[in-house]
Coordinates of C-alpha atoms and ligand atoms in Angstrom, one line a residue:
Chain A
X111 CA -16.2 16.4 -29.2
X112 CA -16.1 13.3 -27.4
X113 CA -19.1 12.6 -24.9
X114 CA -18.3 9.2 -23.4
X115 CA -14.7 11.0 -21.9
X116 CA -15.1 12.1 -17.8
X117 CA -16.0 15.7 -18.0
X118 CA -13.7 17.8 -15.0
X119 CA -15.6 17.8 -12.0
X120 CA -15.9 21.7 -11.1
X121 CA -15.7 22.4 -7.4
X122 CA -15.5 25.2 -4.6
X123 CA -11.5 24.2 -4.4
X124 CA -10.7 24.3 -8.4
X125 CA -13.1 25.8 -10.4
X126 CA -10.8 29.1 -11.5
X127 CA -8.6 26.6 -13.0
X128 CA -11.5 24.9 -15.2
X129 CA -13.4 28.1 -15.8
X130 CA -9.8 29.4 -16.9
X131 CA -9.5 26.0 -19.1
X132 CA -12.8 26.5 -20.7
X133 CA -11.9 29.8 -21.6
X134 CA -8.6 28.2 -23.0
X135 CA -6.3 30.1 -20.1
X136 CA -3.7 28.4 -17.8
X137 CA -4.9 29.8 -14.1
X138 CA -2.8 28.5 -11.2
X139 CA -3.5 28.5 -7.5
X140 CA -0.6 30.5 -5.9
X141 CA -0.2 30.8 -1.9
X142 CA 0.4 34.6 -0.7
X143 CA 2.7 32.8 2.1
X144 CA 5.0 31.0 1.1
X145 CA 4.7 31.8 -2.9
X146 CA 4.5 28.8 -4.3
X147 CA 2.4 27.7 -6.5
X148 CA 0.0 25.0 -5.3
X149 CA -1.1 22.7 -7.9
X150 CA -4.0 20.7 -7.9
X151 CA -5.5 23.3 -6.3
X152 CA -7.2 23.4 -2.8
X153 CA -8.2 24.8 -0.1
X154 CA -5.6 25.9 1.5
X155 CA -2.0 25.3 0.1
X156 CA -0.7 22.0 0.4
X157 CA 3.2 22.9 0.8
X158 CA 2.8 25.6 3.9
X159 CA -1.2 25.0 5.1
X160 CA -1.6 29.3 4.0
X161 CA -5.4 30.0 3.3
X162 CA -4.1 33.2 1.7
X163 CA -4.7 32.4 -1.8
X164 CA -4.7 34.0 -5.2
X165 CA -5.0 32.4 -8.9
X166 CA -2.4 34.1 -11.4
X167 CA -3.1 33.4 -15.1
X168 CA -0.1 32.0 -17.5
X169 CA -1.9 32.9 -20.3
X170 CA -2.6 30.9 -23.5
X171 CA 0.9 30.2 -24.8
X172 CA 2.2 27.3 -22.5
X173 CA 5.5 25.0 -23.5
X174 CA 6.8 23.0 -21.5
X175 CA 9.1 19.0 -20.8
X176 CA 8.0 15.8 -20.8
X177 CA 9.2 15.0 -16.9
X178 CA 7.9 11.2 -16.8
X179 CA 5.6 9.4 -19.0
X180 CA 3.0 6.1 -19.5
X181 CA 1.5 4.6 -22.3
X182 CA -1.7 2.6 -21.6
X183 CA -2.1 0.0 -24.3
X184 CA -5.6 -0.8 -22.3
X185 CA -8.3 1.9 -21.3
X186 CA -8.3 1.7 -17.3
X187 CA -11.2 4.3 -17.3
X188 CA -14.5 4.4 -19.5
X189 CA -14.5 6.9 -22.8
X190 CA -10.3 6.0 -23.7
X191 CA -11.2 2.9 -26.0
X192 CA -10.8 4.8 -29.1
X193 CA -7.0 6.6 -27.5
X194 CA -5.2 3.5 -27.5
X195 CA -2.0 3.9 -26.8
X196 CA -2.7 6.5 -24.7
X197 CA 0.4 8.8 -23.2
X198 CA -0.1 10.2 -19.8
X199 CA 2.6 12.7 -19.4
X200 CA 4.0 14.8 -16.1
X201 CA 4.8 18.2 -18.2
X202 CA 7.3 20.5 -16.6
X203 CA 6.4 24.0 -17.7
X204 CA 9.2 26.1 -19.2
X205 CA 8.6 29.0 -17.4
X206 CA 7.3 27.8 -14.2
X207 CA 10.0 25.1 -13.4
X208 CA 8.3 24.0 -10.2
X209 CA 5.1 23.6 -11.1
X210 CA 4.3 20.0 -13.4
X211 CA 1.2 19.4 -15.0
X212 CA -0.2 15.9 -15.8
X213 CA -2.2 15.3 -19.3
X214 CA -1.8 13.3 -22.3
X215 CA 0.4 13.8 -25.3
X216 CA -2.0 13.7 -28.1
X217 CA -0.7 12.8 -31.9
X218 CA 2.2 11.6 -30.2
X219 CA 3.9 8.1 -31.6
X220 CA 5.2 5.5 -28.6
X221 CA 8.4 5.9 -30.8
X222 CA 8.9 9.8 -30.4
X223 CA 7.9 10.2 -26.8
X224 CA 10.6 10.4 -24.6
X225 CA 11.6 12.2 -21.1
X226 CA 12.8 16.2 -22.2
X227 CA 10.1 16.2 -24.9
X228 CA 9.4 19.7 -25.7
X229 CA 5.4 20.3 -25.7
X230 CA 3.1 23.0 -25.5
X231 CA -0.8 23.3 -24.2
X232 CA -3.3 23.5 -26.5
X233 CA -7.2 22.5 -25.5
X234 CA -9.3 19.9 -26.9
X235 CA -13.6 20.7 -26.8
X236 CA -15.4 18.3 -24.7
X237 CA -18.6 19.8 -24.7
X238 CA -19.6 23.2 -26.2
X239 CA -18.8 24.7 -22.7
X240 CA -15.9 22.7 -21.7
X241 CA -12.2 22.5 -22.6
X242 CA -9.6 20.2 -21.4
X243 CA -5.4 21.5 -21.3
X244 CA -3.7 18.7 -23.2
X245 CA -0.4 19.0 -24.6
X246 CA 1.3 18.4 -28.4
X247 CA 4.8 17.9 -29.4
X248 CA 6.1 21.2 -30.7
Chain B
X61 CA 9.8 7.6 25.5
X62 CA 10.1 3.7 26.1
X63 CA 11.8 1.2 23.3
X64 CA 9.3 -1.2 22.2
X65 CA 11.6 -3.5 20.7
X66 CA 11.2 -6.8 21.4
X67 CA 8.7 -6.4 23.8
X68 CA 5.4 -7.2 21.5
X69 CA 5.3 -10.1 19.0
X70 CA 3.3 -11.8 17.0
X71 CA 1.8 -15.3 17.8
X72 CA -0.3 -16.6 15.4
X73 CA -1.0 -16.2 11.8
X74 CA -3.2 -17.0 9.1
X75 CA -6.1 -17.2 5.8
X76 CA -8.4 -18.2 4.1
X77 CA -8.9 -19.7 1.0
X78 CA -7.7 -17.7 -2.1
X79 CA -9.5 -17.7 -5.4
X80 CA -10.5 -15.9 -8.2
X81 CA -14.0 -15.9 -7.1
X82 CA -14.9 -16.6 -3.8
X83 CA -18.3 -17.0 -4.3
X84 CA -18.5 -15.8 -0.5
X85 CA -18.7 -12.7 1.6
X86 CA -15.3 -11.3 3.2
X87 CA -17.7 -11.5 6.3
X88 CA -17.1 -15.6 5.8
X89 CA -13.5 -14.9 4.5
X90 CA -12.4 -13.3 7.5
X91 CA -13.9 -15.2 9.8
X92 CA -11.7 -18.6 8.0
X93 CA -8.6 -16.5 8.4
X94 CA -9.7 -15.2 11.7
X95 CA -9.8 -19.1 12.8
X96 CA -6.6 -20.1 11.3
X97 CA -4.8 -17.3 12.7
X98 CA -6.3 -18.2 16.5
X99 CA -5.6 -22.0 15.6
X100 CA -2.2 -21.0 15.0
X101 CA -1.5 -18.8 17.8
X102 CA -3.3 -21.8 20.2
X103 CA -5.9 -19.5 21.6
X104 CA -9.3 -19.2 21.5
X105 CA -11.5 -16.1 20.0
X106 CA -12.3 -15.0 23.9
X107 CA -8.8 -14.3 23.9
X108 CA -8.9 -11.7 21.7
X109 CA -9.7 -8.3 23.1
X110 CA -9.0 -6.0 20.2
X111 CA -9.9 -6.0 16.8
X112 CA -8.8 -4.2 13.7
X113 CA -8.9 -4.2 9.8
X114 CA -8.0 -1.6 6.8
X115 CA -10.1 -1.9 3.7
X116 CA -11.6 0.5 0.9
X117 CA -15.3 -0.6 2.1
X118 CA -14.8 -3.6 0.5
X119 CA -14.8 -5.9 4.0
X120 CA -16.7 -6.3 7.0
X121 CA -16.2 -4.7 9.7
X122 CA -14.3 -5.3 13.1
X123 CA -17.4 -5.4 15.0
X124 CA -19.0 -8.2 12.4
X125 CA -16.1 -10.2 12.8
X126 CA -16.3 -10.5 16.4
X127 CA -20.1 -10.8 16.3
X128 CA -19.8 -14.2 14.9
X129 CA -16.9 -15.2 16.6
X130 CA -19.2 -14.8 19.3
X131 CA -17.2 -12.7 21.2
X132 CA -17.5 -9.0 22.5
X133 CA -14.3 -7.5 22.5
X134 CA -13.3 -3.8 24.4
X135 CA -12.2 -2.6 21.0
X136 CA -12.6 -2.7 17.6
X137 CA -11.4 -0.3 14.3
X138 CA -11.5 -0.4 10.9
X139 CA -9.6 2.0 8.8
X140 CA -9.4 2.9 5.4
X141 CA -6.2 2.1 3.7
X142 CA -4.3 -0.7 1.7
X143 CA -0.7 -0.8 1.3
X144 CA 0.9 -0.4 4.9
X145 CA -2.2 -0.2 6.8
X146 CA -1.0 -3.7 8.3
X147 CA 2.3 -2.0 10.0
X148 CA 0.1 1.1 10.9
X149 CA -2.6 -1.5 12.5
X150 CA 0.2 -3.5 14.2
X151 CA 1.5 -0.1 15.8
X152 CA -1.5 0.7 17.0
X153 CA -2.4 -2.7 18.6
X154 CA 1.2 -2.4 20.1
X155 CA 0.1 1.6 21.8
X156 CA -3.0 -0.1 22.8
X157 CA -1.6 -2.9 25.2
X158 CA 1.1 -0.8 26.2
X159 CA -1.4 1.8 27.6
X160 CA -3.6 -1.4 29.1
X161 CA -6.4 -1.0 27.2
X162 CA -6.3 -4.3 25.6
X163 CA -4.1 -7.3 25.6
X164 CA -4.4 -9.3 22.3
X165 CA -5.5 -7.8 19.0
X166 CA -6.3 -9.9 15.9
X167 CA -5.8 -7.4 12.7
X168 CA -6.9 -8.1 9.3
X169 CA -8.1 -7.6 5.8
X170 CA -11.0 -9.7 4.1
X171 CA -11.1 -8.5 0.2
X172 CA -12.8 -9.9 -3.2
X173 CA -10.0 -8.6 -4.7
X174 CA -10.4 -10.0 -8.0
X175 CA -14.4 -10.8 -8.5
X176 CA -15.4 -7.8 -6.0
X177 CA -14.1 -4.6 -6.2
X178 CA -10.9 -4.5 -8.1
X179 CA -8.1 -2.0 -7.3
X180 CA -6.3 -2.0 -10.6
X181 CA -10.0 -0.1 -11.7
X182 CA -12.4 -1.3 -13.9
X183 CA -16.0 -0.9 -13.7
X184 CA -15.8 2.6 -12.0
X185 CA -18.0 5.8 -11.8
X186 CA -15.8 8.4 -13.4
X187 CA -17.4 11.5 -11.7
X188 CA -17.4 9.6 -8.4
X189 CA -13.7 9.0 -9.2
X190 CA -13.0 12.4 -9.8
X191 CA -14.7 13.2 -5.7
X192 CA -13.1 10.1 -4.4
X193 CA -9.4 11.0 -5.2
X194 CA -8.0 14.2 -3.6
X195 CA -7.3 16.4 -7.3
X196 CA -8.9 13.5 -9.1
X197 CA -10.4 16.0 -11.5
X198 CA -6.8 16.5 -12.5
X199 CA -6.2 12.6 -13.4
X200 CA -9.4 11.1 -14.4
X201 CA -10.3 13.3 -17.2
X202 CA -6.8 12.4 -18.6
X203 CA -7.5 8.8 -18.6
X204 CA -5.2 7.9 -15.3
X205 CA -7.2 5.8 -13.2
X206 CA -4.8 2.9 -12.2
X207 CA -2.1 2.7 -9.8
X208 CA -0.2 1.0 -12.5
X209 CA -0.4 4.5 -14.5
X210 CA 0.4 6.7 -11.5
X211 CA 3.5 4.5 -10.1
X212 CA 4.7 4.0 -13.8
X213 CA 5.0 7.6 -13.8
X214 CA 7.5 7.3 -11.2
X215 CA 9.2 4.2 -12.6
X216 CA 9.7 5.7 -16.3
X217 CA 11.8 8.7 -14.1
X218 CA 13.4 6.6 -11.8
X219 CA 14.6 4.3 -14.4
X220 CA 15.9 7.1 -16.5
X221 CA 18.0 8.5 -13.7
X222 CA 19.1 5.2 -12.4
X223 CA 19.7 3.2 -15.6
X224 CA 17.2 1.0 -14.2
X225 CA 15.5 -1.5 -17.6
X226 CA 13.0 -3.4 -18.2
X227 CA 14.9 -6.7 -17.6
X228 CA 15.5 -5.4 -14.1
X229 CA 11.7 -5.3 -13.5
X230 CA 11.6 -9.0 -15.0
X231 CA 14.3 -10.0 -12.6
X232 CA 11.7 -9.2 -10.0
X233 CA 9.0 -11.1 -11.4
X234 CA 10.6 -14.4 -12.4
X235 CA 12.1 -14.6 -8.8
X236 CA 9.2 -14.0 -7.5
X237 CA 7.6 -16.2 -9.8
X238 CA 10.3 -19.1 -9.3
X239 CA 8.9 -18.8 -5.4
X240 CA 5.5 -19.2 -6.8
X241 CA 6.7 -23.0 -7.6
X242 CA 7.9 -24.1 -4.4
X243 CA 3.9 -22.6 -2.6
X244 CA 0.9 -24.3 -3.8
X245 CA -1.3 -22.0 -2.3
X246 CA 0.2 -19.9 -4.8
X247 CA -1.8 -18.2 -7.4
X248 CA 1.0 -19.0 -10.2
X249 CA 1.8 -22.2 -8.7
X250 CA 2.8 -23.9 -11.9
X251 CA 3.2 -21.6 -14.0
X252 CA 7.1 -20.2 -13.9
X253 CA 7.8 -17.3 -15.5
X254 CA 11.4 -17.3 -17.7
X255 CA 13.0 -14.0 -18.8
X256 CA 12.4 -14.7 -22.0
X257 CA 8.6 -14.8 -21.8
X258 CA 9.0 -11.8 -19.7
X259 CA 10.6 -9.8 -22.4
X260 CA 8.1 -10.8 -25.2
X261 CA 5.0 -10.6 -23.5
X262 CA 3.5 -7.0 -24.8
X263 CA 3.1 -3.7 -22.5
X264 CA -0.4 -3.4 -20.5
X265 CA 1.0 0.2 -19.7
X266 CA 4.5 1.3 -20.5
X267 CA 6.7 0.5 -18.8
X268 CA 4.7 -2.4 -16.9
X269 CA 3.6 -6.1 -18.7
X270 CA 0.8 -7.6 -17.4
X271 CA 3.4 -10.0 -15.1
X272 CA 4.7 -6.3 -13.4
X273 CA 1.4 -6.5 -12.3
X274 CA 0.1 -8.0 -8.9
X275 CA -2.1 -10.6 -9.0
X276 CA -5.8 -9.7 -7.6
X277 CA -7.3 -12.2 -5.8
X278 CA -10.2 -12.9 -2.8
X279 CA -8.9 -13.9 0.3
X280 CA -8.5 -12.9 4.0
X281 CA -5.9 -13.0 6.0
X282 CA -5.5 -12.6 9.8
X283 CA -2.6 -11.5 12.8
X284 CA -2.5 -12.4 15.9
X285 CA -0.2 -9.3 18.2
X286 CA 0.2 -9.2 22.0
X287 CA 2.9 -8.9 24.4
X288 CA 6.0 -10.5 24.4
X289 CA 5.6 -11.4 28.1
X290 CA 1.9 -12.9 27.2
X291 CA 3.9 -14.9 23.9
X292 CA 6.3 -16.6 25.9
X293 CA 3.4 -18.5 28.1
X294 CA 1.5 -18.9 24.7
X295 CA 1.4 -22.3 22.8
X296 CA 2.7 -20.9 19.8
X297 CA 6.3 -19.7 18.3
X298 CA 6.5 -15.8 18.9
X299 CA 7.9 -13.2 16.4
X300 CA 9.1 -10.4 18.1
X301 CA 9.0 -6.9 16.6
X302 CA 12.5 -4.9 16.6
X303 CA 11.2 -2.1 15.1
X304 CA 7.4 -0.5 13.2
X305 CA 7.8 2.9 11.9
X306 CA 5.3 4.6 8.9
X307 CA 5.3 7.7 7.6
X308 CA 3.5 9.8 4.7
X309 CA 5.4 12.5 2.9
X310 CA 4.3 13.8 -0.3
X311 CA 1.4 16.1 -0.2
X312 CA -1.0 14.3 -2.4
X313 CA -2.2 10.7 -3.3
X314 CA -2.7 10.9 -6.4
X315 CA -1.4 13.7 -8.1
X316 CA 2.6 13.9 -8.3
X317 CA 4.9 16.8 -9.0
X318 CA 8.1 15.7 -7.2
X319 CA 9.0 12.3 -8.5
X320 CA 12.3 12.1 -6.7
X321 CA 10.9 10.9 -3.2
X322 CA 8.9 8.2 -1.8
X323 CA 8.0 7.7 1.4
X324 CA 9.9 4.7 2.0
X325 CA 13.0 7.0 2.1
X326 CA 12.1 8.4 5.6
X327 CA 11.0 5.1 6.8
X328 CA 13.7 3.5 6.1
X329 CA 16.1 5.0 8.7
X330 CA 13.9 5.0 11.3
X331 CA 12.7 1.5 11.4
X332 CA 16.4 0.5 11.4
X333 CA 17.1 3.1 14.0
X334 CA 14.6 1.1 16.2
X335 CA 15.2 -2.1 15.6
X336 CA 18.9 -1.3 15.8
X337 CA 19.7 -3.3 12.7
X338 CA 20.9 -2.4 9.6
X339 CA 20.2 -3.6 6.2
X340 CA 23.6 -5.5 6.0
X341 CA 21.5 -7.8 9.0
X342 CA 18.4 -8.9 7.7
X343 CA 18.1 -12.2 6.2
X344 CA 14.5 -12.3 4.7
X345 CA 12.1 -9.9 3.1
X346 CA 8.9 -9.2 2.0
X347 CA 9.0 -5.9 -0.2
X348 CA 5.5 -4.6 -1.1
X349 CA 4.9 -5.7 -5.2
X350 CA 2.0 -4.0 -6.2
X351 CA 3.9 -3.8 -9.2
X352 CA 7.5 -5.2 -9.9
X353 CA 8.9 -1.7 -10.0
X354 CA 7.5 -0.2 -6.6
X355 CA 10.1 -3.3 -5.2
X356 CA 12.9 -2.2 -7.0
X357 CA 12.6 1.7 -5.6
X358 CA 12.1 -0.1 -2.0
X359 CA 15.7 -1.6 -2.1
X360 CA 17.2 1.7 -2.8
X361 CA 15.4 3.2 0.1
X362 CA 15.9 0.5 2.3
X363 CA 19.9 0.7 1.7
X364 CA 19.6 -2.7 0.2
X365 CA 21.5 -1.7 -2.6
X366 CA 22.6 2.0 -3.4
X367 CA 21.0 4.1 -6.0
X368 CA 21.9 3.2 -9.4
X369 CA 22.9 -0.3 -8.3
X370 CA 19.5 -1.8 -7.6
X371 CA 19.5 -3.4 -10.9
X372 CA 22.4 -5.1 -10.9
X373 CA 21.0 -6.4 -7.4
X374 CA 18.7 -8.3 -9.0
X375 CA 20.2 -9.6 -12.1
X376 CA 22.6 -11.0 -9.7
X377 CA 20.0 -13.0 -8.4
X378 CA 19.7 -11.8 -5.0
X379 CA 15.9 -11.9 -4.3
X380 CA 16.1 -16.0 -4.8
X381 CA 16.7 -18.2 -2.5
X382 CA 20.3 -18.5 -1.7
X383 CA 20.9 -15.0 -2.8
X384 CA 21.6 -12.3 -0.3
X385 CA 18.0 -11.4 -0.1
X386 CA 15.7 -13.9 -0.3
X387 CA 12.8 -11.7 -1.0
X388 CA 8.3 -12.4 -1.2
X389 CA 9.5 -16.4 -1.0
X390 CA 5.8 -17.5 -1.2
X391 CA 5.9 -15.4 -4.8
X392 CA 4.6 -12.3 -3.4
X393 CA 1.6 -10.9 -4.4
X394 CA 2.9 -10.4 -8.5
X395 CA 2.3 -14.0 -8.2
X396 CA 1.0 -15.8 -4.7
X397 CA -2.3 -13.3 -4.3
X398 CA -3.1 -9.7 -3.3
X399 CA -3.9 -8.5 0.2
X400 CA -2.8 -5.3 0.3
X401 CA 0.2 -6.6 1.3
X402 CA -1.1 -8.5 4.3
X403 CA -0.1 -11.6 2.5
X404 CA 3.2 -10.9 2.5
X405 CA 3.4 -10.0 6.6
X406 CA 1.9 -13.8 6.5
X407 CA 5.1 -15.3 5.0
X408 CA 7.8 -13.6 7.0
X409 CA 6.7 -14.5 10.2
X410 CA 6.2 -17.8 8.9
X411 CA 10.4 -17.7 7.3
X412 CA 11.3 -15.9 10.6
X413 CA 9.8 -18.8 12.9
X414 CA 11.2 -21.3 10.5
X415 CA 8.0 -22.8 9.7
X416 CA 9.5 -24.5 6.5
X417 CA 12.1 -25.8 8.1
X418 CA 13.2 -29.3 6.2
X419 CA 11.9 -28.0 2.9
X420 CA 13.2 -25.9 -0.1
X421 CA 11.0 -23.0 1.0
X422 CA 12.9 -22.3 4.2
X423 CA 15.4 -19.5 3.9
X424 CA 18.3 -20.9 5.7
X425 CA 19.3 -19.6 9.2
X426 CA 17.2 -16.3 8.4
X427 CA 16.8 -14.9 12.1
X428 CA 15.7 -11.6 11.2
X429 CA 13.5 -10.0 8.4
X430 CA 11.6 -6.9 7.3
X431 CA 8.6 -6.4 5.8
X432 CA 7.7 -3.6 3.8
X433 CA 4.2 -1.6 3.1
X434 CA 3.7 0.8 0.1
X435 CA 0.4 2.6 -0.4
X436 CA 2.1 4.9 -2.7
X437 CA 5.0 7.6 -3.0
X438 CA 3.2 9.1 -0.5
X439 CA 2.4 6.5 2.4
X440 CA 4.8 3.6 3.7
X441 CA 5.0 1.4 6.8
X442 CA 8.0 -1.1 7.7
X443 CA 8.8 -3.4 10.0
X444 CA 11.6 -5.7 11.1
X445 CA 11.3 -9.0 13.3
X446 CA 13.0 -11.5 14.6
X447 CA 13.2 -14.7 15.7
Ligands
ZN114 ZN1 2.1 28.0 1.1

């Protein structure tokens, strides 16, 4: 567990995805209208403006592509200090094509990251309540 | 719907000091640049009916400004934006006189950029990060709050596609740099950059070095737009707008999951469409350089080279001086200072009116030239003007 790390910020808009998160559950926002999937979540969905919307769980076995990638050599946020090199990753999930996912690829060398990656989700404890997606190299 | 080309222009330009720390308010800041620019232009603040500014609370406001230039204009407006906020401003100032409602604006943007607040982060409230940025609670936790880290997400894609390396994003910065020589007001004046230094100098974030990086600074700068029918009795050289277009396109600012467009791309044609140029025409540019890469995606979308060739654009050496796009020839802001981008409006009007005329900074016989604003894949402004 790692207090100093920003906690997600629950709110009206996202919180079935967290509360999914903390249970250790993909949940994604899903428009009735136009069926896509509308990721980060809002209010209404961000492709079509539909305020018909459901959340449709994945499910706890998530793989997935590295799509793009960074690696920070310098914390740009408070709490990352001790993460250096950090990888932030855009993770195209294998089942979902369309829908990408940004995290970090944790135990990850600078030397074995690379675009087409495979990865799957697995959740790191930030608190005894709350769990944050992150990906591995599988 | 009428053609605004060539019928506004811009007549007088200018800033304040820039620094590291200012040690002053971007209240004083803006009103230095405020009085260069009306210096320049020959007119006097009274003059000035309109007043306008973009920031990220980090300025003073429209109203302050004109409060101690002792004036009391019809209309004043401050936005919140960075990167092509000065083309959106501009726009606006043009609909404004065209309706009547005012006949001279003065736009700016007064930041402590560097010992303020600092827009490469640093310093920040996470949770308030997480409210500030639409689905920030999707980036923060994860570590992402810089710009550097959200474009470079972009630029590790795009250069995988394209074939793009990271010599190519050096090319950028020692032209840029080598401009940086020939403009002591220049933050890196001095201090050239070679490729070699480029290459050795270690990642700050994959795949951007610290010199990929623009330079933060505090400074103000200030434009002076009115009609081209008021510009030709004026005292000062006008710079007539061909063509202002902006446009945003992606659905989020800071959360990504289409990496294959930018709004640039749909700027791009219609900018040229109004202007009635093409890229083959323009002579000078200034490309928005947050970071070395966000210029390298710009000359794709603005068909100054095709995709896949950008690199070999600029190894060729096309962004220097005598090259066929002499591009951010007072260095830019990886390496003269950082206004979100107003800096760099600054320096083609001043190429375009042939200001440096006599001296190695003057792009020869440069008529026309664009200017370019990014505030991200999702937001971009352009515009093209001429002599
Ligand atoms: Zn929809």
């Amino acid at each position: 567990m790692d207090n100093q790390k920003p906690i997600p910020v629950k709110t009206q808009d996202n919180s079935p995805y967290w509360d999914g998160a903390d249970r250790h559950e993909l949940i994604l926002q899903k428009c009735n209208s136009c069926q896509e999937y509308s990721h980060p979540p809002g209010p209404s969905c961000a492709k079509c403006g539909g305020t018909e919307l459901s959340w449709e769980s994945q499910g706890s076995e998530i793989s997935g592509k590295v799509y793009s990638y960074i690696i920070s050599y310098r914390p740009f946020l408070p709490g990352f200090q001790d993460d250096l090199p950090l990888i932030i990753a855009i993770v195209e999930i294998d089942k979902l094509p369309n829908v990408r996912l940004i995290g970090n690829v944790l135990q990850c060398s600078t030397d074995d990251i690379r675009i087409g990656l495979p990865v799957k989700m697995i959740w790191k404890e930030l608190t005894e309540e709350r769990s944050l997606p992150q990906w591995i190299q599988v | 719907m009428v053609s605004i080309k060539d019928r506004y222009a811009i007549v007088g330009v200018g800033e304040s000091e820039r620094s590291k720390n200012s040690g002053t308010t971007p209240l004083h800041m803006a009103l230095d640049a405020a009085r260069a620019a009306l210096n320049d232009a020959g007119l006097e603040a009274k003059d000035i009916d309109g007043f306008m500014s973009y920031s990220e609370h980090d300025s003073c406001s429209s109203h302050q400004l004109a409060t101690y230039l002792g004036v009391r204009p019809k209309y004043v407006k401050d936005i919140m934006g960075g990167g092509s906020s000065t083309e959106m401003l501009i726009a606006d100032a043009v609909g404004l006189i065209e309706t009547g409602q005012v006949n001279t604006v003065l736009i700016y943007r007064s930041m402590n950029g560097r010992s303020g607040v600092r827009m490469g982060g640093g310093g920040w409230d996470v949770n308030m990060l997480q409210n500030a940025f639409e689905g920030g609670s999707f980036i923060i936790p994860y570590g992402a709050g810089s710009p550097s880290q959200w474009f470079g997400l972009f630029a590790t894609r795009h250069m995988h596609e394209t074939g793009l390396t990271q010599e190519h994003l050096g090319h950028v910065c020692t032209s840029f740099y080598e401009h940086a020589q020939r403009n002591p007001k220049a933050y890196f004046y001095g201090k050239p950059l070679t490729m070699e230094e480029y290459k050795k100098t270690p990642y700050l974030s994959f795949p951007f070095n610290k010199h990929d990086f623009c330079m933060e600074s505090d400074e103000a700068n200030a434009i002076i737009v009115t009609s081209a029918e008021r510009a030709k009795n004026g005292k000062s050289k006008p710079v007539y707008i061909m063509g202002i277009s902006a446009r945003q396109c992606v659905s989020h600012a800071h959360y990504w999951n289409n990496l294959d467009e930018v709004a640039a791309d749909y700027v791009a044609p219609e900018v040229y469409k109004m202007a009635g140029v093409g890229p083959e025409d323009i002579h000078v540019a200034s490309i928005y350089d947050c970071y070395s890469w966000v210029v390298l995606r710009q000359l794709e979308a603005y068909g100054f080279a095709p995709r896949g060739e950008v690199g070999n654009f600029v190894a060729e050496g096309n962004l220097r001086m005598g090259g066929k796009l002499p591009s951010n020839t007072a260095g830019g802001m990886l390496s003269e200072g950082y206004t979100h981008g107003m800096n760099n409006v600054l320096e083609i009007v001043r190429q375009v009116r042939h200001e440096y005329k006599g001296t190695d900074r003057q792009v020869e016989n440069c008529e026309i030239g664009i200017c370019t604003g990014w505030a991200g894949p999702d937001i971009a402004g352009a515009m093209i003007l001429r002599n």
